[in-house]
Coordinates of C-alpha atoms in Angstrom, one line a residue:
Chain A
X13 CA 21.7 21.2 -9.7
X14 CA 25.4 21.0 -9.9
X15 CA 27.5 22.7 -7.0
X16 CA 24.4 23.0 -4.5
X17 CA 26.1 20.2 -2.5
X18 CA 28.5 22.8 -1.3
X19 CA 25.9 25.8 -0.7
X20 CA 24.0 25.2 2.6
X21 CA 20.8 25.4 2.1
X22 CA 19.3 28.9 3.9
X23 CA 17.5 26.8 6.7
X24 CA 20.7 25.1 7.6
X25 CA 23.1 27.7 8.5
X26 CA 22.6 27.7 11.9
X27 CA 22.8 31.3 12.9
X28 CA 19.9 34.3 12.9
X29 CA 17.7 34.6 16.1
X30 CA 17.3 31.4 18.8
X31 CA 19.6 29.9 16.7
X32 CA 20.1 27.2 19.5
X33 CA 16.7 26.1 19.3
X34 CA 15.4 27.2 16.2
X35 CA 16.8 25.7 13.3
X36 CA 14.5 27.6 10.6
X37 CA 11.4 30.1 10.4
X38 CA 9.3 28.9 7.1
X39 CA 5.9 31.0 5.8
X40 CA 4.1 29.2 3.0
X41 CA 1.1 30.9 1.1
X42 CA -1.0 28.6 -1.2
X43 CA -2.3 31.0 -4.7
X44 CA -4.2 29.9 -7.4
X45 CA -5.2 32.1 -10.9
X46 CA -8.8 33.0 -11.3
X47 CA -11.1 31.4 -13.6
X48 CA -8.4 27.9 -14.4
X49 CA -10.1 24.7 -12.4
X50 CA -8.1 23.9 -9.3
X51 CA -4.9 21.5 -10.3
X52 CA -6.5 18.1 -9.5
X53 CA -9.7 19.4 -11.7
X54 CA -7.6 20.6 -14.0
X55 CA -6.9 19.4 -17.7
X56 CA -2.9 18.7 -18.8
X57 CA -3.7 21.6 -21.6
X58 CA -4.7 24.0 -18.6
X59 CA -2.0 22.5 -16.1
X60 CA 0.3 23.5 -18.9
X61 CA -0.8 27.2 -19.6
X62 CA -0.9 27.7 -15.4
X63 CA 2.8 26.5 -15.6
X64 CA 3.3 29.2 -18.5
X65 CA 1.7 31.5 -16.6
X66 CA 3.3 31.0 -13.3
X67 CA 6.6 31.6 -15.0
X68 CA 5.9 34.9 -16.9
X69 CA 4.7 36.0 -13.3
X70 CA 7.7 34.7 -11.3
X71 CA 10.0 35.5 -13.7
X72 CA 8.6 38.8 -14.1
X73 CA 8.3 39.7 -10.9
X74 CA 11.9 39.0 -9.9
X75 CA 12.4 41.2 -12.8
X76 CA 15.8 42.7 -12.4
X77 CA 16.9 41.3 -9.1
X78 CA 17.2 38.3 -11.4
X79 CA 18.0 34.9 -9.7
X80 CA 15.2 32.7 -10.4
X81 CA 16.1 28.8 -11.2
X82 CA 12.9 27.3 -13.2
X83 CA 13.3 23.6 -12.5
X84 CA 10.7 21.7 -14.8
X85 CA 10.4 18.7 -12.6
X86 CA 9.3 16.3 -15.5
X87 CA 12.4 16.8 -17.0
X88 CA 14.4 16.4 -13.4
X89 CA 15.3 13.1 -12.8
X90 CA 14.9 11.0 -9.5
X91 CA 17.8 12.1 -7.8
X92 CA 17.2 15.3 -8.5
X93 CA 13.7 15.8 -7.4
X94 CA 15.2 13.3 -3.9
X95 CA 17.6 16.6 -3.2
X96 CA 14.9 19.1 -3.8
X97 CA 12.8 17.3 -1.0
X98 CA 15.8 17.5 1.1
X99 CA 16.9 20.9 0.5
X100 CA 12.9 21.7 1.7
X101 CA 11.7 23.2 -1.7
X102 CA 9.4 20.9 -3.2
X103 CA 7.3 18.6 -1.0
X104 CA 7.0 14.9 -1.3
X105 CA 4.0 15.0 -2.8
X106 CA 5.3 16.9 -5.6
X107 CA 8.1 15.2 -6.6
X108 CA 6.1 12.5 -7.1
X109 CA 3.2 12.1 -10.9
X110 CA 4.3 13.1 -14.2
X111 CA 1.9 15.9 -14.8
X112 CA 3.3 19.3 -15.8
X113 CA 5.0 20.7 -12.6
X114 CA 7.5 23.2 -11.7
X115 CA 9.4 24.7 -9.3
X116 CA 11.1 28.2 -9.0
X117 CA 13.7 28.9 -6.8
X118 CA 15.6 32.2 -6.1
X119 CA 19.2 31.7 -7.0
X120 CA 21.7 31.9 -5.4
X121 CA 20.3 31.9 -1.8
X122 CA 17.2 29.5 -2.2
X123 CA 15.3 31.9 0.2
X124 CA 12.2 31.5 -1.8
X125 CA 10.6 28.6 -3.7
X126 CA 7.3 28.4 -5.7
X127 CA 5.7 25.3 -6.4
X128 CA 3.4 25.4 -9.3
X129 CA 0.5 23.0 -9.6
X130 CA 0.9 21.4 -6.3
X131 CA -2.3 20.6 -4.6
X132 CA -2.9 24.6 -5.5
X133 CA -1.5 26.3 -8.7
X134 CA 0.9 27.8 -6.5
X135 CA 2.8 27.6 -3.1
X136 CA 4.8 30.4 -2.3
X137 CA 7.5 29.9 0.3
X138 CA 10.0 31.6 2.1
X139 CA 12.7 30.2 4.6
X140 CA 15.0 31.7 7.2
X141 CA 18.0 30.2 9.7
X142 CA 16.5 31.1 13.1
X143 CA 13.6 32.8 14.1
X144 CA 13.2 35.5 12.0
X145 CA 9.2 35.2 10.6
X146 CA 8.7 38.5 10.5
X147 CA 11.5 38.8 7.8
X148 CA 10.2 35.8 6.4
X149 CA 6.6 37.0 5.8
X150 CA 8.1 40.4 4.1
X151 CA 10.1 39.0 1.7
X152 CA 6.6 36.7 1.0
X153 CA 4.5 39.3 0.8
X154 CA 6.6 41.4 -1.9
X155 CA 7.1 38.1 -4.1
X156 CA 2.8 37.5 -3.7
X157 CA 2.2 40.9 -4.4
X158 CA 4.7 41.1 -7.4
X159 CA 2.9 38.1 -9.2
X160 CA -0.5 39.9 -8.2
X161 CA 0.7 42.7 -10.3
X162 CA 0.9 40.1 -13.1
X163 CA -1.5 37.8 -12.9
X164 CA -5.1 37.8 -11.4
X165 CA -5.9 35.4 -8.2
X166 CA -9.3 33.9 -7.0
X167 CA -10.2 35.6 -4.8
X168 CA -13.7 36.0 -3.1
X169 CA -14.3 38.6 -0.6
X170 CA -16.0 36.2 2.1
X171 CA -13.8 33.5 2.2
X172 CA -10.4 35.7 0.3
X173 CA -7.8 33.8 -1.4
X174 CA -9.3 30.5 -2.7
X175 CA -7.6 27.3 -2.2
X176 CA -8.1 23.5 -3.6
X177 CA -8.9 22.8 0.3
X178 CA -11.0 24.6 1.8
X179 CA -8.7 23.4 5.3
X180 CA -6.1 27.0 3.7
X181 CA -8.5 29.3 2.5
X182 CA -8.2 32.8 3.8
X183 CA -5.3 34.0 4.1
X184 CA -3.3 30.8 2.2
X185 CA -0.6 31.1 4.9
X186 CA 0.9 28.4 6.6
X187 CA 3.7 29.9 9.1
X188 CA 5.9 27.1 10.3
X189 CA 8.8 27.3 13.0
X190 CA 11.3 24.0 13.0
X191 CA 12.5 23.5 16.6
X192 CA 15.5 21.2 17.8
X193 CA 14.4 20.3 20.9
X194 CA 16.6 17.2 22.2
X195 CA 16.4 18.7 25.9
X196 CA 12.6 18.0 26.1
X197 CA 12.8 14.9 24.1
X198 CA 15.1 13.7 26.6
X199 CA 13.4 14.4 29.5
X200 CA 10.6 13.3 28.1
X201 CA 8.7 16.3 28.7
X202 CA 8.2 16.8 24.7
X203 CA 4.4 15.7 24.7
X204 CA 3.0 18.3 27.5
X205 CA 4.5 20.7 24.5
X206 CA 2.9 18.3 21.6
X207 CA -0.7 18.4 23.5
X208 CA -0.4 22.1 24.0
X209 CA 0.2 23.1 20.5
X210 CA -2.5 20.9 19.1
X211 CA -4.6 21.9 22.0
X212 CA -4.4 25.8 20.1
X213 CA -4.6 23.9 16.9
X214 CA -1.5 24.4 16.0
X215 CA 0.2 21.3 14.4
X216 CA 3.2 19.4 15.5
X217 CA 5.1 17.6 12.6
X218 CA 8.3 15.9 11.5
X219 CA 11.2 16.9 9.8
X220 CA 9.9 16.4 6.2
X221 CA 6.0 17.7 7.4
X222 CA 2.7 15.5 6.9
X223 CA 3.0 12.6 8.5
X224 CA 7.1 12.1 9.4
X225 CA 8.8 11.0 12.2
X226 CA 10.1 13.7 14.7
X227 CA 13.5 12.8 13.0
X228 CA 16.9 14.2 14.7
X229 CA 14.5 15.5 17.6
X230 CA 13.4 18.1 15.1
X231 CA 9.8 19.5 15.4
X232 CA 7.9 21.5 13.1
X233 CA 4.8 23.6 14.9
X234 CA 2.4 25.0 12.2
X235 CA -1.1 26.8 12.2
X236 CA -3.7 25.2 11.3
X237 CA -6.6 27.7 10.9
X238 CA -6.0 30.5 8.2
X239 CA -9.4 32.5 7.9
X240 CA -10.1 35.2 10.6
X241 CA -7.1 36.3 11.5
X242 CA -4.5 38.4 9.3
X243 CA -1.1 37.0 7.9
X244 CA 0.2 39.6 11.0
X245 CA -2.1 38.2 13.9
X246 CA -0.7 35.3 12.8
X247 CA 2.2 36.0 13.1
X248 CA 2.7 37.9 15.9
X249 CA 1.3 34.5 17.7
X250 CA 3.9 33.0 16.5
X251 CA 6.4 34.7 17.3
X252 CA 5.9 37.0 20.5
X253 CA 4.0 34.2 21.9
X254 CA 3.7 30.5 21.0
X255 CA 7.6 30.3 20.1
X256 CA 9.3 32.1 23.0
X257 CA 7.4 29.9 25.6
X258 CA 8.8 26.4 23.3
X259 CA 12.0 27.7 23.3
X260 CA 12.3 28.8 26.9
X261 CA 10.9 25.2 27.9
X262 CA 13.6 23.8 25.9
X263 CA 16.4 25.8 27.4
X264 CA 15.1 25.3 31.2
X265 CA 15.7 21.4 30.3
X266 CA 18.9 21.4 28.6
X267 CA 20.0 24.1 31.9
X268 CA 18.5 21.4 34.0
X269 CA 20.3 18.5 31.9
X270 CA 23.6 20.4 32.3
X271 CA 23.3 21.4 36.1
X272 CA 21.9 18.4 37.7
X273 CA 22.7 15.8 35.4
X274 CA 26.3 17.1 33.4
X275 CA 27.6 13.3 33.3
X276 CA 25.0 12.2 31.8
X277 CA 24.3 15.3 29.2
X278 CA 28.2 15.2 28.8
X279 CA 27.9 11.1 28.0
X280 CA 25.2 11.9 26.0
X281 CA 26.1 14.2 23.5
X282 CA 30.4 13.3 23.8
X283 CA 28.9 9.9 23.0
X284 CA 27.5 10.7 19.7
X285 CA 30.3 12.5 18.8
X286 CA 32.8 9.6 19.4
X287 CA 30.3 7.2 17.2
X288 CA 29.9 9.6 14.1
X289 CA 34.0 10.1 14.5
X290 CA 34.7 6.5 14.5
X291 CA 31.5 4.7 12.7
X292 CA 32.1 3.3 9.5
X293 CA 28.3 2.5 8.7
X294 CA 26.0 4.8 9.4
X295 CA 22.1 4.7 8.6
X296 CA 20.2 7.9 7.9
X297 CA 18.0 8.2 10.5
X298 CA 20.7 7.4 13.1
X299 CA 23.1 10.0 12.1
X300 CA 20.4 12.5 12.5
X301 CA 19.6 11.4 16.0
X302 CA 24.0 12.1 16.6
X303 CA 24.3 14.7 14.8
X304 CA 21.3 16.6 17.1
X305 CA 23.2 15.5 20.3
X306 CA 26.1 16.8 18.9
X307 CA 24.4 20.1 18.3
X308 CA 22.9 20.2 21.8
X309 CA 26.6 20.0 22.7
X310 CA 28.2 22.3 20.9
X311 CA 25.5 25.0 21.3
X312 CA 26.0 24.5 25.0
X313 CA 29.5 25.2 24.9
X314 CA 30.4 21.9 25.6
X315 CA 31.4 20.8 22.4
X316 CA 34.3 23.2 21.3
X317 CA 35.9 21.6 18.7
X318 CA 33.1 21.4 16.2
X319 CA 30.9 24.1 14.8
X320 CA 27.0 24.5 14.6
X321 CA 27.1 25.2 10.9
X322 CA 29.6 22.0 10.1
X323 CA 26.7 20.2 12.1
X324 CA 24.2 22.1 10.2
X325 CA 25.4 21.1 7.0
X326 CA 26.0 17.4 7.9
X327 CA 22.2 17.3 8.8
X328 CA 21.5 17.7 5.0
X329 CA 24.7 16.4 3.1
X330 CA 24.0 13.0 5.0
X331 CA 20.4 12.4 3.3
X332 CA 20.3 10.3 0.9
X333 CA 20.4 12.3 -2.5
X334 CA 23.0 14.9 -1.0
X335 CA 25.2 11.7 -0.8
X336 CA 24.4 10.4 -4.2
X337 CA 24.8 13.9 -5.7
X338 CA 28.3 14.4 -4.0
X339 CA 29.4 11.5 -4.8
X340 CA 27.9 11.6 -8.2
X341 CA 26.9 8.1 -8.6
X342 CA 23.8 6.5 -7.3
X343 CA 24.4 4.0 -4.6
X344 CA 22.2 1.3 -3.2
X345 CA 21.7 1.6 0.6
X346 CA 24.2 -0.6 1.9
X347 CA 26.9 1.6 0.3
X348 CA 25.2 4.9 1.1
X349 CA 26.3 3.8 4.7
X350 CA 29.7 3.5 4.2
X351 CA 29.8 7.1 2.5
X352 CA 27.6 8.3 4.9
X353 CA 30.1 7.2 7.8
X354 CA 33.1 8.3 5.4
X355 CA 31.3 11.6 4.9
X356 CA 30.8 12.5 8.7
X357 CA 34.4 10.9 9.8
X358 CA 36.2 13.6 6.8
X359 CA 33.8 17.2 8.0
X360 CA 34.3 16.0 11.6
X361 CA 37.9 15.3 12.0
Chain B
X7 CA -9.0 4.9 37.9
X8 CA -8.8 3.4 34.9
X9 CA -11.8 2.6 32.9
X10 CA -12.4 -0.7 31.6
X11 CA -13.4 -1.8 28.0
X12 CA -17.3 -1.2 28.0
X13 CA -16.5 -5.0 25.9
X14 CA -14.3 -6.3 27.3
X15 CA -11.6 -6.2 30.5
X16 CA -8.9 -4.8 29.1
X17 CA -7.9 -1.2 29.9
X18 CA -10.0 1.4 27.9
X19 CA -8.2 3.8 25.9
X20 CA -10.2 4.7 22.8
X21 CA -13.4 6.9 24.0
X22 CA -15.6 6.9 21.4
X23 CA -18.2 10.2 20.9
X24 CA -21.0 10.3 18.7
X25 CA -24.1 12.8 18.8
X26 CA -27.2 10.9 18.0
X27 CA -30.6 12.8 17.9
X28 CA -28.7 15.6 19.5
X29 CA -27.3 13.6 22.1
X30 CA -23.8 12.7 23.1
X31 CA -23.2 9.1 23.3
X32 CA -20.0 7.9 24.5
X33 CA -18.4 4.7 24.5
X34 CA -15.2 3.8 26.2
X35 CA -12.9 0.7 24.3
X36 CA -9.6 -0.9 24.4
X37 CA -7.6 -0.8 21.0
X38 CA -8.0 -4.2 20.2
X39 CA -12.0 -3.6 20.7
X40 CA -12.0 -0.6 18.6
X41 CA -9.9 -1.5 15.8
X42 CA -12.3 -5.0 16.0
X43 CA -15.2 -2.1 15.5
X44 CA -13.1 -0.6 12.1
X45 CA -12.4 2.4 14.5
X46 CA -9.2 3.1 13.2
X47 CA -5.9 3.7 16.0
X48 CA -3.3 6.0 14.8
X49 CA -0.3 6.6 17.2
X50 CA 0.4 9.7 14.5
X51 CA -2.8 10.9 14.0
X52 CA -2.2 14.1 11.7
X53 CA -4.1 17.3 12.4
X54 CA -4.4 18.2 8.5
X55 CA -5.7 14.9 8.2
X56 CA -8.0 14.9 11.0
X57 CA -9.4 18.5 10.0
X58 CA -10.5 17.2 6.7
X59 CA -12.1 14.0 8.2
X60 CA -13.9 16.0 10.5
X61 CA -14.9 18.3 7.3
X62 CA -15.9 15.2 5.4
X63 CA -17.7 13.5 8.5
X64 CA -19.3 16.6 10.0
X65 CA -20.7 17.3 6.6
X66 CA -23.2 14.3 6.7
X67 CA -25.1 16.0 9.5
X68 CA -25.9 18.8 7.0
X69 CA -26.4 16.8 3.8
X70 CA -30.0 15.8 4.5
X71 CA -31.0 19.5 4.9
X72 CA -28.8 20.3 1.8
X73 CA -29.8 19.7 -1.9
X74 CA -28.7 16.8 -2.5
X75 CA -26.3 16.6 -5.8
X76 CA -24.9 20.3 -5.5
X77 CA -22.6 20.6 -8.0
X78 CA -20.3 23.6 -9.1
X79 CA -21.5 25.5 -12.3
X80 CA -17.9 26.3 -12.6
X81 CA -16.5 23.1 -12.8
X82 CA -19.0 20.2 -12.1
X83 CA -17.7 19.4 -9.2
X84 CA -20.2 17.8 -6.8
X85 CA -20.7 18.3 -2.8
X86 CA -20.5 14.6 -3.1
X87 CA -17.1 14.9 -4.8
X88 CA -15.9 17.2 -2.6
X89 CA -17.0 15.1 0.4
X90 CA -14.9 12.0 -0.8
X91 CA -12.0 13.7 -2.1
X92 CA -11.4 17.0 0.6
X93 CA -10.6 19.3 -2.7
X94 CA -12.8 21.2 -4.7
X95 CA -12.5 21.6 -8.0
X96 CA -12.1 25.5 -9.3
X97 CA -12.6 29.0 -7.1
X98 CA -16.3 29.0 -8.3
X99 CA -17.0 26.1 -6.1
X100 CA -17.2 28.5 -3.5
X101 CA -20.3 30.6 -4.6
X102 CA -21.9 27.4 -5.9
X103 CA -21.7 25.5 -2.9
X104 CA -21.5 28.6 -0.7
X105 CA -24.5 27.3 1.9
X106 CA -22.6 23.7 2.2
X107 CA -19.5 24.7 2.8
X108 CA -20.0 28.1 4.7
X109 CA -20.6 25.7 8.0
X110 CA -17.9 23.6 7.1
X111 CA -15.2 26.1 6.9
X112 CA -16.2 27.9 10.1
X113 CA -16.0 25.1 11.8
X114 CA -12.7 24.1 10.5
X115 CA -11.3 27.3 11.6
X116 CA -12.2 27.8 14.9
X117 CA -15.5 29.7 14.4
X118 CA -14.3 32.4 11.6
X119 CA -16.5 32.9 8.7
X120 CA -15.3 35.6 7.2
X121 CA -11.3 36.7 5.5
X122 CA -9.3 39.1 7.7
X123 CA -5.9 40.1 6.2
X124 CA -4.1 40.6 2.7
X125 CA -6.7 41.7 0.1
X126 CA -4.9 41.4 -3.5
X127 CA -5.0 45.3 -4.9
X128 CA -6.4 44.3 -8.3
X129 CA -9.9 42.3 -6.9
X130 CA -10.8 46.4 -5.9
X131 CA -12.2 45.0 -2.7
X132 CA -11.7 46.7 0.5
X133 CA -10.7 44.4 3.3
X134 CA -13.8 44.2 5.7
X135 CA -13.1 46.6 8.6
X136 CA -15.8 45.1 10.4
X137 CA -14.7 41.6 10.5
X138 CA -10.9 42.6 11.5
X139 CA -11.9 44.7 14.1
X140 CA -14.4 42.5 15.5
X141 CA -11.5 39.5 15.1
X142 CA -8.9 42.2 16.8
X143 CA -10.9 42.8 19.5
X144 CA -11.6 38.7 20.4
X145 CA -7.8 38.4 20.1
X146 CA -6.9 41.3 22.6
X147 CA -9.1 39.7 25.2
X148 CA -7.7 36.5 24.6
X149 CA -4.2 37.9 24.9
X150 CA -5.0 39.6 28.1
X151 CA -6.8 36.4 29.8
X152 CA -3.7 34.7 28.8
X153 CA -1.5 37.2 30.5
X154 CA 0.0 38.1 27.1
X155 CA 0.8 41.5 27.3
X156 CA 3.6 41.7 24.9
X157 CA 1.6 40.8 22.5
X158 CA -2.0 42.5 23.7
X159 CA -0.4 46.2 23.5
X160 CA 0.8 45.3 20.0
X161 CA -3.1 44.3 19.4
X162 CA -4.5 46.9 20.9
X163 CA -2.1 49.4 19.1
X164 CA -3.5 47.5 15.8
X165 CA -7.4 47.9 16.9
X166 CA -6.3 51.3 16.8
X167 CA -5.6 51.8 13.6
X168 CA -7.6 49.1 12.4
X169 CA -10.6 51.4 14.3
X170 CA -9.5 55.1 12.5
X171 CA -10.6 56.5 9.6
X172 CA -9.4 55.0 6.5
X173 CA -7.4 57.1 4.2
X174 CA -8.2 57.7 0.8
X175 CA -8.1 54.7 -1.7
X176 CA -5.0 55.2 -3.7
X177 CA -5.5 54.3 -7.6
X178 CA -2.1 53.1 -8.5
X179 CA -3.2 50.4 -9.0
X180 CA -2.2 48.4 -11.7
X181 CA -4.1 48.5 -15.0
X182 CA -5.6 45.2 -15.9
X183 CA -4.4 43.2 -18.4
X184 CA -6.5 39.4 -18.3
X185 CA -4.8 36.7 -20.4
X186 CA -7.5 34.0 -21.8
X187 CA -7.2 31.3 -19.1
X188 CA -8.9 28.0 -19.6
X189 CA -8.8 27.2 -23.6
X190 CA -6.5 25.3 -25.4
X191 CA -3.0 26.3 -25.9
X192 CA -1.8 27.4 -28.9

């Protein structure tokens, strides 16, 4: 874990397609070996051998491309798991028990992450900056089929790959798109796109999935449906269709912001930029909701002294393990906000 | 117009739908009304979450016509179980509970009862032309009524393909090695 608080993490670059309103493309696909009981069914003794098994696979397949981290999460501590949540590899869920759980990651780059015995014995996923799914969904789809080569998956003809819930069973994949959309959320135009997308059952999340707040006006839109149509369909939804229309609707307001209202978009996002320059206590939540005005401005030219990956990276060194880990202490809240504020005032000066 | 509480004045915002003998019945509440009637109000209401409560609640419907006390052979796992928990217990709860949960799962996703897509190499089964094509061919039309036509040449180019001959089944694939899952370790 030591040094990852000076790699950005793959989704937080900033650049690769849309990058102005597309902060990261994300396909997930949930696996689980044939013939082992599903992980919340399962004993510790068979929890264990689909850890050992998960590895020979992963490590296997990566074979001489090398690069895999195996990160036994019972042995990582607190802190640890906290920056694995932030850096988008494990879930919340996860990091959470104390039954045998792992995750691999691909080293250097963190591109691709398994989780073993999640809610499924695995959870495949791949990340991209921008929108680059179908990228994504190759690199995916080599990584599945390298472990198939290893390792035998349920898998029933009618309903295909076989998952814990029967909500992912099909094709297992979950192809996610997170979206910074402060123009809509400003104009308050953000729920006609929120009832749309769950209107095609697609769902409309938070920064950190299931159940979070919209944080940082960032938006994750999901599928929710994964039997019937192929990992491409899917796809192709996504990405020629569904994604497109968001991120023109998004543009058409911040053009709209700029042209008919530049004081105000000007205040707006010149405004967060003097607070995070000058604040000397600044809460988590709040510094997200600057730094995205600040990233409204600077991808709209406005901003010139500041760049989209500095922003990119404050986004995730601000969270609370980041902090902890740079600093490498751990620090109660009231202190995390005088680092926090130190943190932003030294990257943005 | 607003509708009123059918209990009370207050401005009705909670419609309530249930289908009883076949029929729809809807009631119409405020939020203090319905959270007075355990009709829970989420601001956040989570589509996961709401897909496997409609799973678990549309499943009672079906339960009276179903044996009661199905259980898995695989793992013991009962419909029951399943119904409180959202997770089944092993892959073989599929083919044991096959007739409970084949209407559950189609409705969950959007009508679809059968896999289209990936097919792992080693399970020797050839992805269902049938169901893709039949799948393709829904989406095309949907992608022309929606004046998609990007994405409906792509489809059509795919029906295509999807509709020509298959070529030979390569065997490269991998020889089979099974480790003995299950058992205690070592």
């Amino acid at each position: 874990m030591n040094g990852g608080e000076h790699v950005v993490a793959e989704w937080l670059r900033g650049d690769g397609p849309s990058a102005d309103v597309v902060m990261s493309s994300r396909v997930r696909l949930a696996r689980n070996f044939a013939g082992v009981p599903f992980v919340n069914r399962a004993t510790r003794a068979q929890r264990e051998q689909v850890l050992s098994m998960a590895q020979d696979a992963i490590v296997g397949a990566a074979g001489s491309r090398g690069g895999v981290r195996w990160i036994d999460l019972c042995a990582a501590s607190p802190l640890e798991r906290t920056v694995l949540v932030e850096r988008h590899l494990i879930s919340k869920q996860h990091a959470k028990g104390e039954e045998p759980r792992a995750v691999a990651v691909s080293a250097p780059d963190e591109r691709l992450a398994v989780m073993v015995n999640e809610e499924d014995h695995l959870r495949l996923q791949v990340m991209r900056s921008g929108l680059d799914l179908s990228d994504a969904f190759a690199q995916i789809d080599a990584a599945d089929s390298a472990i198939e080569h290893r390792a035998e998956y349920a898998y029933s003809p009618r309903f295909g790959y076989l998952t814990a819930c029967p909500t992912n069973v099909g094709t297992g994949i979950r192809v996610s798109v997170m979206l910074h959309l402060p123009g809509l959320k400003l104009s308050g135009e953000i729920d006609k796109v929120k009832r749309a997308a769950q209107s095609m059952s697609l769902a409309v999340r938070g920064f950190y999935g299931e159940g979070s707040e919209a944080l940082g006006d960032l938006f994750q839109i999901s599928n929710q449906t994964t039997l019937g149509k192929s990992e491409k369909d899917i796809l192709a939804e996504f990405e020629l269709s569904i994604i497109p229309k968001v991120i023109e609707y998004e543009r058409v307001e911040r053009r709209k912001l700029l042209e008919k209202r530049r004081p105000f978009f000007e205040d707006q996002v010149f405004r967060a930029l003097g607070l995070l320059r000058h604040a000397r206590l600044l809460k988590s939540d709040e510094a997200m909701q600057l730094l995205s005005h600040v990233r409204m401005g600077v991808t709209a030219g406005v901003i010139t002294d500041v760049d989209v990956k500095t922003v990119s990276r404050l986004l995730l060194l601000t969270q609370p393990g980041h902090l902890q880990q740079i600093a490498q202490r751990e620090m109660d809240q009231p202190q995390r906000r005088v680092e926090r504020a130190a943190l932003v005032r030294r990257c943005l000066a | 117009m607003k509708r009123k509480c059918d209990r009370c004045d207050r401005e009705a915002t909670v419609t309530e739908v249930l289908i009883k003998h076949g029929k729809k019945v809807e009631r119409h509440l405020c939020e203090q009304c319905a959270a007075g009637e355990g009709i829970a109000v989420q601001s956040h209401v989570n589509v996961g979450d709401l897909l496997t409560n409609f799973i678990v609640q549309q499943s009672g419907a079906g339960e009276q016509k179903a044996a009661k006390g199905v259980t898995c052979s695989g793992c013991g796992t009962s419909f029951a179980d399943f119904k409180q928990r959202g997770l089944l217990g092993c892959p073989e709860c599929y083919a044991s509970m096959e007739p409970q949960l084949g209407p559950l799962i189609e409705r969950a996703h959007e009508g679809a009862t059968h896999h289209v897509g990936k097919t792992p190499r080693r399970s020797g089964a050839a992805p269902d032309t049938r169901h893709r094509i039949a799948a393709l061919r829904k989406q095309l039309q949907d992608a022309i009524d929606a004046e998609q036509y990007e994405r409906a040449a792509a489809l059509r180019d795919e029906l295509r393909s999807a509709e020509a001959p298959a070529p030979a089944p390569s065997d490269d694939a991998a020889p089979r090695t099974r480790r003995p899952i299950g058992g205690d370790p070592q």
